[in-house]
Amino acid sequence: MNNPMREDQITTDPAKPAQRMRAGSMTFAAMPWVIAAFALLVMPFVFTDNSAITIMNQMAITIIFALAYNMLLGQGGMLSFGHAVYAGVGGFACMHVMSNTDFFAMLPLPVLPIFGGLFGMGLAMIIGSFSTRSAGTVFAMISLGVGELIAACSVIIVAFFGGEEGVSGDRTYGMPFFGVEFLQQIEVYYLIAFWLMLSALLMYLFSRTPIGRMANAVRDNPERAEFLGYSSRWVRYYSFIFSGFFAGIAGGLFAINYEIVTEENLNTASSGVILLVTFLGGVGFFFGPIIGAIAFTLLQTVLSLQTDLWAFYAGTLFLATVMFFPGGLAGLLMMHVPAIRMGKASKLVVPYIITLIPALIGILGLAALVEMTFHFRHASFGDEEMTVFWTTFDSHTAMPWVVAIGITVVAFAIMRRMLPTLKSAWAEANAAPKANASSQANSSSQGGAA
Amino acid sequence: MTTAALELIDLRKSFGKTEIIRGVNLAVGDAERHAIIGPNGAGKSTLFNLITGRFPQTSGEVRLHGNNLAGKAPFEINRMGLSRSFQITNIFPKMTVFENVRCSLLWSLGYKYNFWSMVGRSPDLTEGAEQILDQINLLNRRDLPAGTLSYAEQRALEIGITIAGGADVIMLDEPTAGMSHSETDYIVELIRTVTEGKTLIMVEHDMGVVFGLADRISVLVYGELIATGRPEDVRADPKVQEAYLGAALEAEH
């Protein structure tokens, strides 16, 4: 009896946001996925050399792992310090399947990651049964303890973890998959790309299911969720199991790609890296960890070729993220959505250029000083020449220091002078909706009260 | 005699040596609107928390439709048909208003721990949630994060979440706390409509708020019910006037 009235109301007011969103929520937004799939297909034609494909493989594996990690951190509000364990165990499981040559000869390689997933999931079922009792500090501490415990097991249970040298194998012993034996990097690339698309899609769809929605609810307010009929603990447990599965898939792909898995794959350092990657990308949006994984892998591979200090810069970036933009890179991007929607984003272009270029020069100047300090302290006697930004000089003379400090100081000074311009441009680009929204809220709360 | 929707039998709760709830007996019938009033610190919220399984009782029984609730977790009690709101607004602040209501529908519509169907493609969820939003007049706030709503709107949403699951016993903990007069009138009217045909138990500080709404009123003072009855009888009761209204009058002066 309520229904006809309600439908009436909706059809008579097609401009209602409710109506629009309703139509939107019914259709699955396929476009981003099509674009992503296409990008994955053509990437090897753009970046053809082997080292680029190696980097992309690593990137894709990290993306899956980071997305799995964000099922806990971003979607479920669980901060884990030991999630590499599930990826690592998945990797070891796949390595052992590979070593079992009779069985492996009957198994097409693309199916192998499922074993990683199942082992990761199985372990998550055991650990999660007690660790998901509560979120917060208790969960974090248990995850850390379990992480250390299993990392320690790797030197004790040598049969499974292979001791210090780990376990290695040969992926080409698998049953040929439509004639493909995965001898070349490019073949492995497409295998990983396939699993990346599949895992990302499944993880996205998971977030749209009742249990996925309740994961958000439990993250926001576990007690309220209990009073809606859901046990917070079971909701967390489900998220944990699924996250373990996809972490295991990532581990399996690692095993296929590198053909060796060691203790390093499951130790606390690896767990820390995935937390860093996910947070850097942004935990608040589904695609955040994807951006984080891409950015971090580039830092790790490209930057590490340029400088020994890459981890120092990655750490600084992480610190800056936590302190200044806790929404991560994804949050930084999404901040601009209101301005873009109103078509006022163009107002920001010039202020951005005049502020960010000096800022970039200043940061590069600082980096040069860091490099010079490092070289000054560590250069062997007689080898006092160094090259920074295509410039070769003697780090033990005063001139380069004066120049570097001068450039840095001047660049930051210019940036500071430009900041007010950027701030006012930002306010202008975002002004209208705020004024609008607050006036709307006022009028309606009055209306509601009347 | 039919079993009461909610029955409290000699319910007691101590924190350490202090007894906060000192033997409460109460039976609330089906579709009755019952208000529990009392001065600050009388134990109203504690009583609520005992009934809904937030704290375990020290002794005594709580019966919902004749079933003993002892040892049941909040989520189990909720599944048995009792739903509650909180004194401090207790919503999912980072989720949209619509998502808040939709989540509160999931269990009652039988989705449980389902991980294979898409909530966006379940018309029963979407329509059910919008119907609730319509009832609480928040349709035009549908896609805003719940944390950005005004206080009165958040309170309305809290009531919406509480009733959405279709529970037949609704418990509201000071639904009008911290509201202006006009907002209070609005919320009282809202409560009246959305709890039509259901058992309502609400805690209130202010007798005026519940006077027109409640079928019966109980007065809780220092952990004991000193009176239960129809509003006008309770108001005329000299014990109540002494213990509660007197204190309230003094506070006003």
XYZ file of C-alpha atoms in Angstrom:
703
model
C 0.000 0.000 0.000
C 2.965 2.258 0.501
C 4.529 1.345 -2.776
C 2.399 3.102 -5.386
C 2.672 6.344 -3.495
C 6.407 6.077 -3.345
C 6.816 5.263 -6.996
C 4.602 8.153 -7.834
C 6.832 10.451 -5.926
C 9.865 9.170 -7.737
C 8.444 9.394 -11.218
C 7.043 12.869 -10.697
C 10.406 14.200 -9.701
C 13.003 12.826 -12.103
C 15.540 15.429 -11.023
C 15.710 13.905 -7.568
C 19.205 12.685 -6.768
C 17.679 9.564 -5.283
C 16.184 8.646 -8.609
C 19.371 9.329 -10.522
C 21.543 7.393 -8.154
C 19.110 4.557 -8.103
C 19.410 4.128 -11.824
C 23.185 4.434 -11.470
C 23.506 1.887 -8.724
C 21.570 -0.672 -10.720
C 24.012 -0.615 -13.612
C 27.508 -1.886 -13.016
C 30.036 0.722 -14.089
C 31.983 -1.385 -16.577
C 33.944 1.398 -18.238
C 36.906 1.642 -15.836
C 37.348 -2.127 -16.042
C 37.316 -2.161 -19.819
C 39.900 0.605 -19.897
C 42.057 -1.208 -17.338
C 41.883 -4.465 -19.286
C 42.791 -2.679 -22.497
C 45.704 -0.904 -20.798
C 47.009 -4.232 -19.487
C 46.779 -5.716 -22.985
C 48.720 -2.978 -24.743
C 51.289 -2.112 -22.065
C 53.876 -4.643 -23.319
C 53.666 -3.054 -26.770
C 54.446 0.351 -25.295
C 57.187 -0.767 -22.909
C 58.797 -3.543 -24.873
C 62.086 -4.289 -23.172
C 62.430 -7.124 -20.718
C 63.246 -4.995 -17.686
C 60.057 -2.998 -18.195
C 58.028 -6.192 -18.305
C 59.734 -7.387 -15.143
C 58.749 -4.145 -13.441
C 55.164 -4.457 -14.663
C 54.942 -8.024 -13.377
C 56.127 -6.927 -9.981
C 53.691 -4.042 -10.071
C 50.732 -6.278 -10.875
C 51.592 -8.701 -8.075
C 51.940 -5.813 -5.631
C 48.576 -4.425 -6.772
C 46.798 -7.689 -5.983
C 48.509 -7.931 -2.623
C 47.760 -4.298 -1.753
C 44.105 -4.665 -2.751
C 43.862 -7.770 -0.574
C 45.493 -5.878 2.275
C 43.031 -3.025 1.875
C 40.138 -5.435 2.344
C 41.361 -5.435 5.922
C 42.708 -1.931 6.430
C 40.417 0.238 4.334
C 37.252 -1.813 4.115
C 37.301 -3.621 7.428
C 39.263 -1.304 9.711
C 41.817 -3.951 10.680
C 45.452 -2.849 10.846
C 47.638 -5.880 10.186
C 51.399 -5.916 10.692
C 51.781 -9.450 9.409
C 49.870 -9.853 6.212
C 52.871 -10.945 4.159
C 52.513 -14.294 5.934
C 49.474 -15.229 3.842
C 51.091 -14.200 0.576
C 54.298 -15.949 1.549
C 52.633 -19.201 2.534
C 50.647 -19.099 -0.727
C 53.926 -18.672 -2.568
C 55.589 -21.579 -0.778
C 52.569 -23.789 -1.457
C 52.792 -23.026 -5.180
C 56.541 -23.706 -5.141
C 55.903 -27.152 -3.668
C 53.238 -27.884 -6.271
C 55.811 -26.928 -8.914
C 58.400 -29.235 -7.352
C 55.965 -32.133 -7.400
C 56.811 -32.759 -11.041
C 54.378 -35.601 -11.759
C 51.419 -33.619 -10.530
C 52.685 -30.348 -11.980
C 53.049 -31.949 -15.415
C 49.286 -32.396 -15.476
C 48.525 -28.887 -14.264
C 48.429 -25.871 -16.557
C 50.493 -23.065 -14.994
C 47.684 -20.442 -15.044
C 45.730 -22.587 -12.572
C 48.601 -22.722 -10.087
C 47.835 -19.456 -8.193
C 44.595 -21.016 -6.950
C 46.708 -23.293 -4.751
C 48.393 -20.204 -3.337
C 44.992 -18.677 -2.702
C 43.658 -21.763 -0.971
C 46.698 -22.066 1.286
C 46.576 -18.366 2.146
C 42.884 -18.764 2.858
C 43.388 -21.874 4.962
C 45.987 -20.154 7.109
C 43.748 -17.093 7.409
C 40.934 -19.324 8.603
C 43.113 -20.662 11.405
C 44.698 -17.374 12.459
C 41.531 -15.344 11.907
C 39.528 -17.610 14.171
C 41.177 -15.943 17.148
C 42.695 -12.725 15.776
C 39.451 -11.202 14.481
C 37.780 -11.315 17.885
C 38.390 -7.597 18.071
C 39.821 -4.955 15.784
C 42.182 -2.250 16.975
C 45.276 -2.818 19.047
C 44.561 -6.448 19.913
C 44.212 -7.407 16.263
C 47.336 -5.454 15.314
C 49.394 -7.086 18.075
C 48.216 -10.597 17.200
C 49.014 -10.012 13.534
C 52.495 -8.848 14.473
C 53.040 -11.833 16.765
C 51.797 -14.343 14.214
C 53.944 -12.688 11.549
C 57.071 -13.048 13.664
C 56.117 -16.576 14.642
C 55.715 -17.840 11.102
C 58.819 -15.999 9.925
C 60.696 -17.801 12.697
C 59.150 -21.103 11.603
C 60.762 -20.666 8.212
C 64.154 -21.631 9.646
C 62.641 -24.347 11.844
C 60.310 -26.146 9.431
C 62.849 -26.470 6.654
C 60.831 -29.054 4.727
C 58.196 -26.465 3.889
C 60.054 -23.145 4.005
C 63.382 -24.397 2.684
C 65.474 -22.739 5.386
C 67.623 -19.782 4.471
C 67.858 -20.405 0.773
C 64.097 -20.816 0.391
C 62.399 -23.014 -2.176
C 62.948 -22.705 -5.899
C 61.382 -24.437 -8.863
C 60.814 -24.321 -12.595
C 57.522 -23.059 -13.911
C 58.095 -24.484 -17.384
C 57.552 -28.069 -16.170
C 53.825 -27.433 -16.043
C 51.435 -28.783 -18.642
C 51.648 -26.530 -21.728
C 48.694 -24.172 -21.800
C 47.466 -24.059 -25.423
C 51.074 -24.576 -26.477
C 52.428 -21.843 -24.200
C 55.187 -23.045 -21.880
C 55.865 -19.730 -20.142
C 59.504 -19.614 -21.127
C 59.330 -15.899 -21.827
C 58.629 -12.987 -19.545
C 55.867 -11.701 -21.818
C 53.892 -14.930 -21.435
C 54.182 -14.658 -17.682
C 53.083 -11.048 -17.974
C 49.781 -12.000 -19.549
C 49.247 -14.748 -17.003
C 49.724 -12.242 -14.185
C 47.623 -9.613 -15.966
C 44.772 -12.108 -16.256
C 44.925 -12.859 -12.537
C 45.182 -9.161 -11.741
C 41.960 -8.391 -13.621
C 40.140 -11.366 -12.143
C 41.261 -10.749 -8.550
C 40.630 -7.008 -8.674
C 37.167 -7.567 -10.112
C 36.293 -10.186 -7.508
C 37.567 -8.015 -4.683
C 35.561 -5.097 -6.013
C 32.435 -7.205 -6.276
C 33.027 -8.512 -2.759
C 32.816 -4.955 -1.472
C 29.333 -4.707 -3.036
C 27.922 -7.806 -1.354
C 25.985 -7.743 1.920
C 29.007 -8.985 3.858
C 31.247 -6.461 2.104
C 28.900 -3.630 3.051
C 28.734 -4.870 6.624
C 32.549 -4.878 6.709
C 32.336 -1.095 6.289
C 29.634 -0.872 8.925
C 31.709 -2.859 11.409
C 34.730 -0.702 10.607
C 32.736 2.457 11.349
C 30.863 1.250 14.411
C 31.146 -2.394 15.499
C 28.725 -2.007 18.381
C 25.951 -0.578 16.244
C 26.462 -3.405 13.745
C 25.848 -5.875 16.562
C 22.529 -4.221 17.264
C 21.584 -4.729 13.612
C 21.835 -8.496 13.954
C 25.441 -8.961 12.804
C 28.254 -10.399 14.862
C 31.175 -8.014 14.277
C 33.536 -10.872 14.806
C 32.062 -13.000 12.025
C 31.987 -10.055 9.660
C 35.683 -9.405 10.325
C 36.444 -13.111 9.996
C 34.908 -13.287 6.520
C 36.890 -10.259 5.337
C 40.022 -11.781 6.799
C 39.531 -15.095 5.007
C 38.895 -13.472 1.642
C 41.845 -11.174 2.126
C 44.001 -14.200 2.921
C 42.839 -15.851 -0.279
C 43.816 -12.965 -2.529
C 47.083 -12.430 -0.670
C 47.796 -16.110 -1.394
C 47.031 -15.533 -5.087
C 49.577 -12.713 -5.085
C 52.087 -15.047 -3.419
C 51.433 -17.731 -6.031
C 52.039 -15.247 -8.824
C 55.268 -14.207 -7.126
C 56.359 -17.844 -7.133
C 55.571 -18.138 -10.844
C 57.310 -14.904 -11.727
C 60.538 -15.343 -9.734
C 60.601 -19.133 -9.403
C 61.951 -18.731 -5.891
C 60.280 -17.964 -2.582
C 62.245 -17.290 0.584
C 61.718 -16.182 4.157
C 61.861 -12.602 2.860
C 58.439 -13.075 1.291
C 56.713 -13.481 4.613
C 58.776 -11.541 7.117
C 57.717 -8.437 8.970
C 59.601 -6.171 6.567
C 57.431 -7.356 3.685
C 54.340 -6.885 5.816
C 55.489 -3.358 6.542
C 56.020 -2.639 2.862
C 52.487 -3.633 1.929
C 51.068 -1.429 4.675
C 53.175 1.421 3.329
C 52.078 0.779 -0.261
C 48.411 0.643 0.665
C 48.490 3.718 2.838
C 50.481 5.672 0.269
C 47.856 4.913 -2.342
C 44.973 5.689 -0.022
C 42.803 3.342 2.002
C 39.573 5.256 1.494
C 39.010 4.290 -2.130
C 38.990 0.955 -3.853
C 41.542 2.069 -6.455
C 43.850 3.659 -3.865
C 46.072 0.603 -3.351
C 46.429 0.272 -7.131
C 47.955 3.745 -7.367
C 50.063 3.041 -4.306
C 51.431 -0.184 -5.768
C 52.296 1.494 -9.066
C 53.984 4.455 -7.376
C 55.889 2.338 -4.903
C 57.086 -0.205 -7.469
C 58.377 2.642 -9.621
C 60.234 4.062 -6.638
C 61.599 0.655 -5.784
C 62.759 -0.236 -9.290
C 63.424 2.949 -11.242
C 64.624 5.127 -8.391
C 66.750 2.372 -6.897
C 68.748 2.317 -10.124
C 69.498 6.006 -9.643
C 70.332 6.114 -5.963
C 71.184 3.859 -3.048
C 69.032 6.039 -0.874
C 65.703 5.194 -2.520
C 64.285 3.711 0.672
C 65.052 7.001 2.428
C 62.932 8.864 -0.118
C 60.167 6.272 0.029
C 60.117 6.595 3.806
C 59.983 10.378 3.579
C 57.103 10.161 1.141
C 55.246 7.789 3.458
C 55.783 10.128 6.378
C 54.543 13.067 4.347
C 51.455 11.051 3.362
C 50.605 10.164 6.938
C 51.114 13.723 8.161
C 49.781 15.899 5.372
C 47.438 13.886 3.202
C 46.119 10.882 5.110
C 43.747 10.108 2.248
C 46.807 9.027 0.257
C 47.355 9.620 -3.440
C 43.792 8.531 -4.192
C 42.459 11.010 -1.657
C 44.578 13.720 -3.227
C 43.094 12.959 -6.640
C 39.521 12.703 -5.393
C 39.838 16.073 -3.654
C 39.578 17.612 -7.087
C 36.351 15.929 -8.069
C 34.019 18.704 -6.825
C 35.975 21.359 -8.736
C 35.994 19.200 -11.877
C 32.257 18.523 -11.594
C 31.583 22.242 -11.504
C 33.889 22.797 -14.428
C 36.135 25.077 -12.406
C 39.208 22.878 -12.278
C 40.867 24.995 -14.979
C 41.187 27.818 -12.454
C 43.661 25.654 -10.590
C 46.026 24.902 -13.461
C 48.101 28.095 -13.404
C 48.341 28.362 -9.603
C 49.399 24.717 -9.501
C 52.120 25.261 -12.080
C 53.575 28.345 -10.424
C 53.538 26.708 -6.977
C 54.457 23.142 -7.733
C 57.360 23.810 -10.099
C 59.322 25.758 -7.466
C 58.289 23.139 -4.912
C 59.609 20.378 -7.147
C 62.887 22.235 -7.708
C 63.176 22.746 -3.964
C 62.590 19.061 -3.284
C 65.126 18.056 -5.922
C 67.532 20.538 -4.343
C 67.018 18.882 -0.971
C 67.529 15.478 -2.550
C 70.774 16.728 -4.107
C 71.936 17.869 -0.679
C 71.081 14.482 0.797
C 73.019 12.741 -1.970
C 75.980 15.067 -1.523
C 76.032 14.493 2.230
C 75.922 10.755 1.639
C 78.738 10.950 -0.882
C 80.776 13.267 1.325
C 80.628 10.781 4.187
C 81.117 7.593 2.196
C 83.317 8.395 -0.786
C 86.621 6.589 -0.708
C 89.774 8.692 -0.634
C 90.693 10.056 -4.029
C 87.267 9.309 -5.459
C 85.679 12.607 -4.635
C 83.791 13.223 -7.846
C 80.080 12.612 -7.941
C 77.239 13.106 -10.404
C 73.888 14.522 -9.421
C 71.312 15.485 -12.035
C 73.762 15.025 -14.912
C 76.281 17.361 -13.294
C 79.645 16.073 -12.204
C 81.538 17.857 -9.445
C 83.803 17.357 -6.439
C 81.696 16.929 -3.293
C 84.612 18.065 -1.140
C 84.644 21.639 -2.447
C 82.416 24.450 -1.290
C 81.000 25.622 -4.593
C 78.506 22.775 -5.268
C 77.153 23.103 -1.720
C 76.616 26.835 -2.114
C 74.811 26.290 -5.409
C 72.613 23.461 -4.127
C 71.657 25.261 -0.932
C 71.039 28.472 -2.887
C 68.739 26.788 -5.394
C 66.833 24.977 -2.663
C 66.298 28.052 -0.524
C 65.277 30.246 -3.457
C 62.896 27.593 -4.811
C 61.152 27.140 -1.466
C 60.963 30.896 -0.991
C 59.217 31.267 -4.350
C 56.881 28.440 -3.448
C 55.961 30.152 -0.198
C 55.172 33.353 -2.000
C 52.933 31.496 -4.417
C 51.036 29.544 -1.762
C 48.444 32.247 -1.005
C 47.590 32.427 -4.715
C 47.048 28.664 -4.781
C 44.997 28.762 -1.602
C 42.668 31.457 -2.877
C 42.361 29.704 -6.248
C 41.469 26.506 -4.400
C 38.865 28.289 -2.316
C 37.423 29.872 -5.440
C 37.272 26.603 -7.359
C 35.461 24.908 -4.496
C 33.449 27.836 -3.206
C 30.039 27.493 -4.816
C 29.039 23.993 -3.714
C 29.957 24.644 -0.118
C 27.843 27.780 0.102
C 25.093 25.924 -1.682
C 25.206 22.846 0.488
C 25.202 24.752 3.741
C 22.268 26.906 2.688
C 20.426 23.777 1.615
C 21.142 22.096 4.922
C 19.890 25.158 6.773
C 16.680 25.426 4.874
C 15.898 21.749 5.200
C 16.667 21.431 8.892
C 14.288 24.326 9.411
C 11.809 22.561 7.216
C 12.298 19.349 9.153
C 11.771 21.054 12.455
C 8.694 22.961 11.332
C -3.061 -14.260 29.771
C -0.789 -13.683 26.796
C 2.941 -13.378 27.383
C 4.242 -9.856 27.625
C 6.395 -8.526 24.768
C 9.055 -7.687 27.301
C 9.167 -8.746 30.915
C 11.703 -7.869 33.600
C 11.764 -10.051 36.687
C 13.616 -8.759 39.729
C 16.422 -7.434 37.541
C 19.536 -6.323 39.401
C 22.916 -4.938 38.416
C 25.882 -4.051 40.587
C 29.087 -2.351 39.579
C 31.508 -3.396 42.280
C 29.713 -2.850 45.580
C 27.299 -0.292 44.225
C 23.935 -1.628 43.202
C 22.701 0.490 40.307
C 19.562 -1.431 39.399
C 17.877 -2.684 42.545
C 15.230 -5.214 41.599
C 13.105 -3.982 38.707
C 9.860 -5.771 37.812
C 8.037 -4.661 34.713
C 5.834 -6.168 32.009
C 5.259 -4.345 28.753
C 2.450 -5.663 26.566
C 2.265 -6.040 22.804
C 1.953 -2.782 20.898
C 2.193 -0.801 24.117
C 4.085 2.480 24.176
C 5.923 2.503 27.449
C 8.149 5.290 28.726
C 10.693 4.983 31.489
C 11.441 8.325 33.054
C 13.577 9.349 35.961
C 16.100 11.934 37.095
C 19.739 11.903 35.986
C 21.660 8.969 37.381
C 18.553 6.929 38.143
C 19.919 4.051 36.068
C 17.707 4.411 33.000
C 20.458 3.810 30.481
C 21.911 0.986 32.576
C 18.499 -0.676 32.565
C 18.442 -0.337 28.787
C 21.902 -1.810 28.456
C 20.891 -4.762 30.618
C 17.824 -5.481 28.516
C 19.728 -5.323 25.217
C 22.626 -7.485 26.348
C 25.216 -4.732 26.347
C 26.018 -5.572 29.979
C 25.271 -8.863 31.750
C 22.869 -8.557 34.675
C 23.919 -9.511 38.194
C 20.685 -11.360 38.851
C 17.109 -11.529 37.645
C 15.652 -12.195 34.236
C 14.815 -10.404 31.024
C 12.202 -12.124 28.870
C 11.413 -11.201 25.287
C 8.112 -12.782 24.218
C 8.670 -15.247 27.035
C 12.237 -16.193 26.033
C 14.976 -15.641 28.568
C 17.710 -13.367 27.165
C 20.382 -14.320 29.688
C 23.796 -14.815 28.100
C 22.664 -13.727 24.644
C 24.908 -11.402 22.640
C 23.415 -8.174 21.271
C 23.273 -9.550 17.730
C 21.331 -12.599 18.910
C 18.875 -10.454 20.837
C 18.423 -8.307 17.755
C 17.628 -11.355 15.660
C 14.908 -12.244 18.172
C 13.079 -9.049 17.340
C 14.400 -6.367 19.663
C 16.060 -3.275 18.307
C 17.442 -0.250 20.121
C 18.800 3.219 19.594
C 21.441 4.964 21.657
C 21.561 8.065 23.774
C 24.700 9.221 22.059
C 24.093 9.190 18.327
C 25.383 5.881 17.124
C 25.354 5.669 13.341
C 27.921 4.768 10.666
C 29.376 8.234 10.093
C 31.527 7.526 7.033
C 28.811 5.722 5.111
C 26.036 7.483 3.235
C 22.603 7.904 4.778
C 21.241 5.380 2.319
C 23.973 2.842 3.154
C 23.245 3.257 6.849
C 19.639 2.252 6.354
C 20.446 -0.452 3.828
C 22.879 -2.120 6.233
C 20.200 -2.185 8.889
C 17.900 -4.053 6.500
C 20.386 -6.758 5.501
C 19.877 -9.247 8.282
C 16.107 -8.971 8.478
C 15.752 -9.459 4.719
C 17.672 -12.697 5.047
C 21.013 -11.692 3.483
C 23.019 -12.794 6.517
C 26.691 -13.351 5.676
C 25.986 -13.477 1.959
C 29.015 -12.878 -0.281
C 27.621 -13.821 -3.675
C 24.857 -11.335 -4.414
C 25.231 -7.645 -5.200
C 23.441 -5.267 -2.865
C 23.058 -2.768 -5.727
C 21.062 -5.320 -7.691
C 18.668 -6.249 -4.938
C 15.547 -4.151 -5.453
C 14.117 -5.268 -2.115
C 17.047 -3.606 -0.344
C 16.989 -0.424 -2.397
C 13.245 0.007 -2.174
C 13.076 -0.964 1.470
C 15.798 1.520 2.369
C 14.157 4.302 0.394
C 10.838 3.606 2.045
C 12.481 4.051 5.442
C 14.240 7.218 4.271
C 10.890 8.510 3.131
C 9.366 7.760 6.530
C 12.096 9.637 8.375
C 12.121 12.455 5.794
C 15.731 12.016 4.770
C 15.256 11.108 1.105
C 16.897 14.369 0.073
C 19.942 13.511 2.207
C 20.247 10.050 0.659
C 23.783 10.225 -0.689
C 25.485 12.384 1.926
C 27.868 10.841 4.442
C 25.805 10.332 7.597
C 28.409 12.142 9.690
C 27.697 15.413 7.865
C 24.003 15.550 8.775
C 22.669 18.009 11.337
C 22.152 16.713 14.866
C 18.380 16.384 14.525
C 18.788 14.581 11.213
C 21.293 12.175 12.735
C 18.814 11.432 15.506
C 16.120 10.785 12.904
C 18.517 8.505 11.036
C 19.274 6.673 14.266
C 15.560 6.003 14.676
C 15.356 4.918 11.056
C 18.190 2.422 11.546
C 16.523 1.152 14.692
C 13.157 0.456 13.077
C 14.450 -0.650 9.662
C 15.146 -4.236 10.688
C 11.446 -4.778 11.331
C 11.872 -5.594 15.017
C 8.584 -5.639 16.901
C 10.082 -4.353 20.144
C 11.731 -0.965 19.724
C 13.780 0.616 22.463
C 14.774 4.263 22.204
C 17.265 5.765 24.625
C 16.535 9.476 25.093
C 15.665 10.106 21.455
C 15.171 13.824 22.025
C 18.276 14.474 24.132
C 19.897 17.785 23.310
C 17.161 18.978 20.975
C 15.309 22.252 20.711
C 11.570 22.384 21.344
C 10.562 22.286 17.716
C 13.005 19.482 16.965
C 11.640 17.536 19.932
C 8.083 17.904 18.642
C 9.234 16.718 15.252
C 11.007 13.636 16.610
C 8.109 12.711 18.917
C 5.749 12.862 15.960
C 8.184 10.736 13.949
C 8.375 8.161 16.733
C 4.610 8.041 16.899
C 4.275 7.192 13.201
C 7.140 4.754 12.787
C 6.296 2.675 15.852
C 2.639 2.228 14.914
C 1.580 -1.277 15.954
C 4.923 -2.064 17.617
C 5.986 -2.285 21.197
C 7.907 0.834 22.128
C 10.001 1.291 25.220
C 11.678 4.624 25.537
C 13.789 6.267 28.165
C 13.238 9.953 28.688
C 14.531 12.530 31.038
C 11.674 14.923 30.497
C 8.147 13.799 31.401
C 6.576 16.407 29.138
C 8.014 14.739 26.059
C 6.414 11.383 26.736
C 3.152 12.561 28.228
C 1.188 12.581 25.009
C 3.046 9.663 23.468
C 3.158 6.910 26.079
C 0.341 4.570 27.017
C 2.015 3.884 30.332
C 4.895 5.455 32.182
C 7.296 3.977 34.723
C 9.326 6.157 37.030
C 12.795 4.954 37.905
C 14.551 6.511 40.896
C 17.835 5.183 42.301
C 17.473 1.896 40.496
C 13.928 1.170 41.584
C 10.593 1.665 39.897
C 8.548 3.801 42.243
C 5.458 3.971 40.061
C 4.004 2.491 36.895
C 0.735 3.461 35.305
C -1.141 5.720 32.946
C 0.468 9.139 32.448
C -2.111 11.110 34.384
C -2.011 8.695 37.324
C 1.753 8.789 37.446
C 1.770 12.541 37.303
C -0.705 12.701 40.191
C 1.225 10.171 42.292
C 2.625 12.003 45.344
C 5.692 9.740 45.497
C 6.572 10.671 41.944
C 6.033 14.329 42.584
C 8.270 14.182 45.571
C 11.081 12.132 44.098
C 11.169 13.289 40.563
C 9.035 16.228 39.592
C 9.977 18.062 42.738
C 13.619 17.641 41.947
C 12.978 18.761 38.399
C 11.121 21.836 39.620
C 13.948 22.656 41.983
C 16.427 22.327 39.178
C 14.437 24.784 37.119
C 14.493 27.424 39.845
